[in-house]
mmCIF file of C-alpha atoms in Angstrom:
data_model
loop_
_atom_site.group_PDB
_atom_site.id
_atom_site.type_symbol
_atom_site.label_atom_id
_atom_site.label_comp_id
_atom_site.label_asym_id
_atom_site.label_seq_id
_atom_site.Cartn_x
_atom_site.Cartn_y
_atom_site.Cartn_z
ATOM 1 C CA MET G 1 180.082 -81.904 -33.787
ATOM 2 C CA LYS G 2 182.181 -78.767 -33.663
ATOM 3 C CA THR G 3 180.797 -75.311 -32.942
ATOM 4 C CA GLU G 4 181.838 -74.073 -36.389
ATOM 5 C CA ILE G 5 179.942 -76.840 -38.173
ATOM 6 C CA LEU G 6 176.811 -76.199 -36.139
ATOM 7 C CA HIS G 7 177.135 -72.475 -36.781
ATOM 8 C CA GLN G 8 177.273 -73.043 -40.549
ATOM 9 C CA LYS G 9 174.398 -75.503 -40.333
ATOM 10 C CA LEU G 10 172.172 -73.073 -38.421
ATOM 11 C CA SER G 11 173.080 -70.169 -40.712
ATOM 12 C CA ARG G 12 172.082 -72.260 -43.746
ATOM 13 C CA TYR G 13 168.844 -73.223 -41.951
ATOM 14 C CA LEU G 14 167.978 -69.600 -41.239
ATOM 15 C CA ASP G 15 168.739 -68.576 -44.830
ATOM 16 C CA GLY G 16 166.649 -71.456 -46.159
ATOM 17 C CA HIS G 17 169.590 -73.083 -47.957
ATOM 18 C CA SER G 18 169.980 -76.227 -45.864
ATOM 19 C CA MET G 19 169.754 -79.795 -47.138
ATOM 20 C CA PRO G 20 166.626 -81.820 -46.195
ATOM 21 C CA ALA G 21 168.663 -83.920 -43.752
ATOM 22 C CA GLU G 22 169.902 -80.773 -41.992
ATOM 23 C CA VAL G 23 166.370 -79.385 -41.812
ATOM 24 C CA ASN G 24 165.265 -82.664 -40.296
ATOM 25 C CA GLN G 25 168.096 -82.571 -37.745
ATOM 26 C CA VAL G 26 167.398 -78.996 -36.643
ATOM 27 C CA GLN G 27 163.644 -79.525 -36.459
ATOM 28 C CA THR G 28 164.077 -82.731 -34.479
ATOM 29 C CA TRP G 29 166.279 -80.871 -31.999
ATOM 30 C CA LEU G 30 163.628 -78.175 -31.712
ATOM 31 C CA SER G 31 160.891 -80.722 -31.093
ATOM 32 C CA ILE G 32 162.645 -82.292 -28.097
ATOM 33 C CA VAL G 33 161.093 -80.715 -25.043
ATOM 34 C CA ASP G 34 163.181 -80.470 -21.917
ATOM 35 C CA LYS G 35 161.375 -82.338 -19.138
ATOM 36 C CA THR G 36 163.053 -80.437 -16.328
ATOM 37 C CA GLU G 37 160.339 -78.028 -15.316
ATOM 38 C CA LEU G 38 160.859 -74.343 -14.935
ATOM 39 C CA GLN G 39 160.604 -73.631 -11.213
ATOM 40 C CA LEU G 40 158.751 -70.362 -10.690
ATOM 41 C CA THR G 41 156.391 -69.453 -7.895
ATOM 42 C CA GLU G 42 153.057 -67.815 -8.677
ATOM 43 C CA GLU G 43 154.374 -64.446 -7.502
ATOM 44 C CA GLU G 44 157.490 -64.713 -9.680
ATOM 45 C CA LYS G 45 155.298 -65.663 -12.616
ATOM 46 C CA ILE G 46 153.093 -62.592 -12.172
ATOM 47 C CA ILE G 47 156.125 -60.300 -11.856
ATOM 48 C CA LEU G 48 157.749 -61.800 -14.956
ATOM 49 C CA GLU G 49 154.477 -61.672 -16.909
ATOM 50 C CA ASN G 50 154.117 -57.970 -16.174
ATOM 51 C CA GLU G 51 157.793 -57.266 -16.888
ATOM 52 C CA ILE G 52 157.595 -58.838 -20.338
ATOM 53 C CA LEU G 53 154.300 -57.099 -21.086
ATOM 54 C CA ASP G 54 155.877 -53.761 -20.129
ATOM 55 C CA GLU G 55 158.762 -54.473 -22.500
ATOM 56 C CA ILE G 56 156.333 -55.258 -25.319
ATOM 57 C CA LYS G 57 154.459 -52.029 -24.564
ATOM 58 C CA ALA G 58 157.707 -50.068 -24.635
ATOM 59 C CA TYR G 59 158.729 -51.718 -27.900
ATOM 60 C CA THR G 60 155.453 -51.306 -29.778
ATOM 61 C CA ASP G 61 154.141 -48.245 -27.925
ATOM 62 C CA TYR G 62 150.569 -49.453 -28.411
ATOM 63 C CA PRO G 63 149.141 -47.908 -25.204
ATOM 64 C CA ALA G 64 149.948 -44.443 -26.589
ATOM 65 C CA LEU G 65 148.739 -45.168 -30.109
ATOM 66 C CA PHE G 66 145.610 -47.095 -29.116
ATOM 67 C CA PRO G 67 144.552 -45.884 -25.647
ATOM 68 C CA LYS G 68 141.900 -47.929 -23.878
ATOM 69 C CA ALA G 69 138.406 -46.416 -23.772
ATOM 70 C CA LYS G 70 137.483 -45.060 -20.338
ATOM 71 C CA PRO G 71 134.692 -46.921 -18.484
ATOM 72 C CA TRP G 72 131.322 -45.102 -18.187
ATOM 73 C CA TRP G 73 131.829 -44.184 -14.512
ATOM 74 C CA GLN G 74 135.167 -42.501 -15.255
ATOM 75 C CA LYS G 75 133.569 -40.453 -18.042
ATOM 76 C CA ILE G 76 130.888 -39.249 -15.620
ATOM 77 C CA THR G 77 133.376 -38.391 -12.857
ATOM 78 C CA THR G 78 135.438 -36.233 -15.235
ATOM 79 C CA LEU G 79 132.340 -34.046 -15.776
ATOM 80 C CA PHE G 80 132.350 -32.973 -12.122
ATOM 81 C CA MET C 1 141.693 -61.771 -11.610
ATOM 82 C CA ARG C 2 138.644 -61.974 -13.889
ATOM 83 C CA ARG C 3 138.769 -64.925 -16.264
ATOM 84 C CA ASN C 4 138.066 -64.495 -19.937
ATOM 85 C CA PHE C 5 136.592 -67.468 -21.805
ATOM 86 C CA THR C 6 136.574 -65.870 -25.271
ATOM 87 C CA PRO C 7 138.105 -68.271 -27.835
ATOM 88 C CA ASP C 8 141.510 -67.459 -29.321
ATOM 89 C CA GLN C 9 140.001 -67.083 -32.796
ATOM 90 C CA THR C 10 137.615 -64.323 -31.624
ATOM 91 C CA LEU C 11 140.440 -62.525 -29.851
ATOM 92 C CA THR C 12 142.582 -62.771 -32.998
ATOM 93 C CA ASP C 13 139.736 -61.210 -34.988
ATOM 94 C CA GLN C 14 139.588 -58.394 -32.436
ATOM 95 C CA LEU C 15 143.345 -57.997 -32.790
ATOM 96 C CA TYR C 16 142.794 -57.038 -36.422
ATOM 97 C CA ARG C 17 140.886 -53.984 -35.120
ATOM 98 C CA SER C 18 143.886 -53.123 -32.870
ATOM 99 C CA ASP C 19 142.074 -54.179 -29.718
ATOM 100 C CA THR C 20 144.737 -53.929 -27.019
ATOM 101 C CA ASP C 21 142.634 -55.859 -24.467
ATOM 102 C CA ALA C 22 142.425 -58.817 -26.844
ATOM 103 C CA PHE C 23 146.176 -58.661 -27.393
ATOM 104 C CA GLU C 24 146.893 -58.639 -23.674
ATOM 105 C CA GLU C 25 144.516 -61.545 -23.104
ATOM 106 C CA LEU C 26 146.264 -63.574 -25.820
ATOM 107 C CA TYR C 27 149.598 -62.688 -24.272
ATOM 108 C CA ARG C 28 148.493 -63.804 -20.795
ATOM 109 C CA ARG C 29 147.249 -67.113 -22.189
ATOM 110 C CA HIS C 30 150.350 -68.054 -24.149
ATOM 111 C CA TRP C 31 153.411 -66.317 -22.708
ATOM 112 C CA TYR C 32 154.302 -68.971 -20.167
ATOM 113 C CA SER C 33 154.388 -71.926 -22.568
ATOM 114 C CA LEU C 34 156.636 -69.941 -24.928
ATOM 115 C CA TYR C 35 158.828 -68.825 -22.051
ATOM 116 C CA SER C 36 159.272 -72.316 -20.613
ATOM 117 C CA TYR C 37 160.014 -73.774 -24.069
ATOM 118 C CA SER C 38 162.672 -71.124 -24.745
ATOM 119 C CA PHE C 39 164.125 -71.544 -21.277
ATOM 120 C CA GLY C 40 164.290 -75.316 -21.729
ATOM 121 C CA LYS C 41 166.280 -74.864 -24.925
ATOM 122 C CA LEU C 42 168.551 -71.969 -23.969
ATOM 123 C CA LYS C 43 168.767 -72.281 -20.142
ATOM 124 C CA SER C 44 168.722 -68.526 -19.837
ATOM 125 C CA HIS C 45 165.964 -66.379 -18.340
ATOM 126 C CA ASN C 46 167.157 -63.301 -20.230
ATOM 127 C CA ASP C 47 167.094 -65.025 -23.612
ATOM 128 C CA ALA C 48 163.693 -66.583 -22.923
ATOM 129 C CA LYS C 49 162.341 -63.173 -21.913
ATOM 130 C CA HIS C 50 163.816 -61.561 -25.002
ATOM 131 C CA ILE C 51 162.285 -64.228 -27.263
ATOM 132 C CA VAL C 52 158.789 -63.889 -25.773
ATOM 133 C CA THR C 53 159.009 -60.105 -26.147
ATOM 134 C CA ASN C 54 160.066 -60.415 -29.790
ATOM 135 C CA VAL C 55 157.372 -62.952 -30.647
ATOM 136 C CA PHE C 56 154.519 -60.876 -29.207
ATOM 137 C CA ALA C 57 155.871 -57.578 -30.491
ATOM 138 C CA SER C 58 156.016 -59.086 -33.976
ATOM 139 C CA LEU C 59 152.448 -60.436 -33.561
ATOM 140 C CA TRP C 60 151.281 -56.903 -32.750
ATOM 141 C CA GLU C 61 153.157 -55.480 -35.754
ATOM 142 C CA LYS C 62 151.620 -58.070 -38.084
ATOM 143 C CA ARG C 63 148.097 -57.861 -36.635
ATOM 144 C CA THR C 64 146.565 -56.324 -39.759
ATOM 145 C CA GLN C 65 148.214 -58.792 -42.136
ATOM 146 C CA LEU C 66 147.076 -62.020 -40.483
ATOM 147 C CA PRO C 67 145.438 -64.452 -42.917
ATOM 148 C CA VAL C 68 141.800 -65.512 -42.480
ATOM 149 C CA THR C 69 142.729 -69.116 -41.650
ATOM 150 C CA PHE C 70 145.201 -67.997 -39.015
ATOM 151 C CA SER C 71 146.067 -70.367 -36.190
ATOM 152 C CA LEU C 72 147.577 -68.446 -33.311
ATOM 153 C CA SER C 73 149.129 -71.412 -31.520
ATOM 154 C CA ALA C 74 150.752 -72.673 -34.746
ATOM 155 C CA TYR C 75 152.061 -69.174 -35.461
ATOM 156 C CA LEU C 76 153.483 -68.704 -31.965
ATOM 157 C CA TYR C 77 155.068 -72.161 -32.008
ATOM 158 C CA ALA C 78 156.725 -71.543 -35.393
ATOM 159 C CA GLU C 79 157.931 -68.089 -34.313
ATOM 160 C CA VAL C 80 159.410 -69.245 -31.027
ATOM 161 C CA ARG C 81 161.282 -72.091 -32.766
ATOM 162 C CA SER C 82 162.712 -69.679 -35.299
ATOM 163 C CA GLU C 83 163.718 -67.240 -32.549
ATOM 164 C CA VAL C 84 165.455 -70.008 -30.587
ATOM 165 C CA ILE C 85 167.550 -70.931 -33.647
ATOM 166 C CA LYS C 86 168.381 -67.261 -34.268
ATOM 167 C CA CYS C 87 169.431 -66.888 -30.637
ATOM 168 C CA VAL C 88 171.671 -69.985 -30.691
ATOM 169 C CA ASN C 89 173.207 -68.812 -33.971
ATOM 170 C CA ALA C 90 173.851 -65.348 -32.520
ATOM 171 C CA LYS C 91 175.466 -66.870 -29.402
ATOM 172 C CA MET C 92 178.010 -68.651 -31.597
ATOM 173 C CA ASN C 93 179.440 -65.311 -32.641
ATOM 174 C CA HIS C 94 180.407 -64.574 -29.027
ATOM 175 C CA GLU C 95 183.485 -66.289 -27.616
ATOM 176 C CA GLU C 96 182.195 -66.101 -24.029
ATOM 177 C CA GLU C 97 179.241 -68.289 -25.003
ATOM 178 C CA GLU C 98 181.457 -71.015 -26.508
ATOM 179 C CA GLN C 99 181.483 -73.111 -23.345
ATOM 180 C CA PHE C 100 177.684 -72.967 -23.076
ATOM 181 C CA ILE C 101 177.303 -74.017 -26.724
ATOM 182 C CA GLU C 102 179.714 -76.937 -26.320
ATOM 183 C CA GLN C 103 178.177 -78.188 -23.091
ATOM 184 C CA GLN C 104 174.465 -77.515 -23.576
ATOM 185 C CA ILE C 105 173.626 -77.207 -27.260
ATOM 186 C CA ILE C 106 175.997 -79.470 -29.232
ATOM 187 C CA PRO C 107 175.283 -82.666 -27.203
ATOM 188 C CA GLY C 108 171.594 -82.171 -28.065
ATOM 189 C CA PHE C 109 172.383 -82.605 -31.765
ATOM 190 C CA ALA C 110 173.964 -86.046 -31.228
ATOM 191 C CA THR C 111 172.155 -88.911 -32.993
ATOM 192 C CA ARG C 112 171.362 -90.631 -29.691
ATOM 193 C CA GLU C 113 169.725 -87.496 -28.294
ATOM 194 C CA LEU C 114 167.740 -86.836 -31.473
ATOM 195 C CA ALA C 115 166.445 -90.423 -31.449
ATOM 196 C CA LYS C 116 164.558 -89.551 -28.241
ATOM 197 C CA ALA C 117 162.233 -87.333 -30.254
ATOM 198 C CA LYS C 118 160.966 -90.350 -32.179
ATOM 199 C CA LYS C 119 160.030 -92.304 -29.053
ATOM 200 C CA PRO C 120 156.330 -92.207 -28.108
ATOM 201 C CA VAL C 121 155.577 -90.070 -25.075
ATOM 202 C CA SER C 122 154.111 -92.104 -22.237
ATOM 203 C CA ASN C 123 152.058 -90.788 -19.354
ATOM 204 C CA LYS C 124 154.740 -92.079 -16.981
ATOM 205 C CA ASP C 125 157.240 -89.595 -18.422
ATOM 206 C CA VAL C 126 154.872 -86.656 -18.172
ATOM 207 C CA TYR C 127 153.213 -87.499 -14.838
ATOM 208 C CA PRO C 128 155.560 -89.778 -12.889
ATOM 209 C CA LYS C 129 153.647 -91.889 -10.379
ATOM 210 C CA PRO C 130 154.666 -91.066 -6.824
ATOM 211 C CA GLY C 131 156.397 -93.911 -5.032
ATOM 212 C CA ARG C 132 154.937 -95.540 -1.930
ATOM 213 C CA LEU C 133 155.511 -93.565 1.212
ATOM 214 C CA HIS C 134 157.258 -95.381 4.035
ATOM 215 C CA LEU C 135 156.007 -94.891 7.583
ATOM 216 C CA SER C 136 159.272 -93.166 8.530
ATOM 217 C CA GLU C 137 158.737 -90.597 5.717
ATOM 218 C CA MET C 138 155.242 -89.619 6.909
ATOM 219 C CA THR C 139 154.645 -86.339 8.698
ATOM 220 C CA GLU C 140 153.262 -86.339 12.222
ATOM 221 C CA SER C 141 149.749 -85.361 11.068
ATOM 222 C CA GLN C 142 149.708 -88.176 8.512
ATOM 223 C CA LYS C 143 150.783 -90.682 11.170
ATOM 224 C CA GLU C 144 148.078 -89.379 13.527
ATOM 225 C CA THR C 145 145.358 -89.789 10.893
ATOM 226 C CA LEU C 146 146.531 -93.314 10.194
ATOM 227 C CA TRP C 147 146.514 -94.114 13.918
ATOM 228 C CA GLU C 148 143.021 -92.678 14.367
ATOM 229 C CA LYS C 149 141.685 -94.728 11.473
ATOM 230 C CA TYR C 150 143.296 -97.837 12.878
ATOM 231 C CA HIS C 151 141.752 -97.326 16.307
ATOM 232 C CA SER C 152 138.317 -96.412 15.006
ATOM 233 C CA ARG C 153 138.155 -100.049 13.799
ATOM 234 C CA ASN C 154 137.729 -99.154 10.206
ATOM 235 C CA SER C 155 138.089 -101.891 7.640
ATOM 236 C CA PHE C 156 141.344 -102.231 5.738
ATOM 237 C CA LYS C 157 139.563 -100.767 2.714
ATOM 238 C CA GLY C 158 138.611 -97.696 4.754
ATOM 239 C CA ILE C 159 142.181 -97.205 5.960
ATOM 240 C CA LYS C 160 143.485 -97.713 2.414
ATOM 241 C CA HIS C 161 141.012 -95.162 1.063
ATOM 242 C CA ALA C 162 141.933 -92.630 3.765
ATOM 243 C CA LEU C 163 145.636 -93.067 3.020
ATOM 244 C CA GLN C 164 145.129 -92.735 -0.730
ATOM 245 C CA THR C 165 143.186 -89.522 -0.276
ATOM 246 C CA MET C 166 145.751 -88.181 2.156
ATOM 247 C CA LEU C 167 148.794 -89.019 -0.003
ATOM 248 C CA ASN C 168 147.174 -88.144 -3.358
ATOM 249 C CA PHE C 169 147.633 -91.654 -4.785
#
């Protein structure tokens, strides 16, 4: 298959205009899971997890719009 | 880290009330499976990262419009698949990605490759059984344990059991 044909096929799929056989082909490709495992150490995983979460926070800005409630001990310490 | 055993459905209900803790917990539970799926398809850490960010950002945006019979895992799976297709489609507009598309993506659409999806998944594929370890491949500590067992006049069953435990058979 040529790149151009695949490009047209995927564009039709995204627009919802593809033929049933094309839908089947794209969905079958999506359902094949690559067995080669992603090699990440626990530390790398934690770093990546926090990086992505920070990006989501920056994108949605939810910490500013919905700040977390302070725990009871923090509320008391602010009184002093 | 403190573990949270609250079911996904409860956390999704809390999400409706814009509970950021519930959102973060859902993120921590599901991000890795989405990331590894995207990475497996696109072979790019940046794209996988971008897709996970988009999927969760869109979940947060849609939190108040989620239907009552909402299944989070089904939603995330559908979203990540759609994002992967969008990403591949976008890559085709860039000439520098042409080689990647021709070598990594197009062969996956061949009939022979797609036929693999219809084969039943066996446990052997998912958890390959480790082969038998030859004496020359054993570490010094493993050899020592074997020697000790042999000299302590254990039965063959005892030695076999010790070896199986030691080598995780």
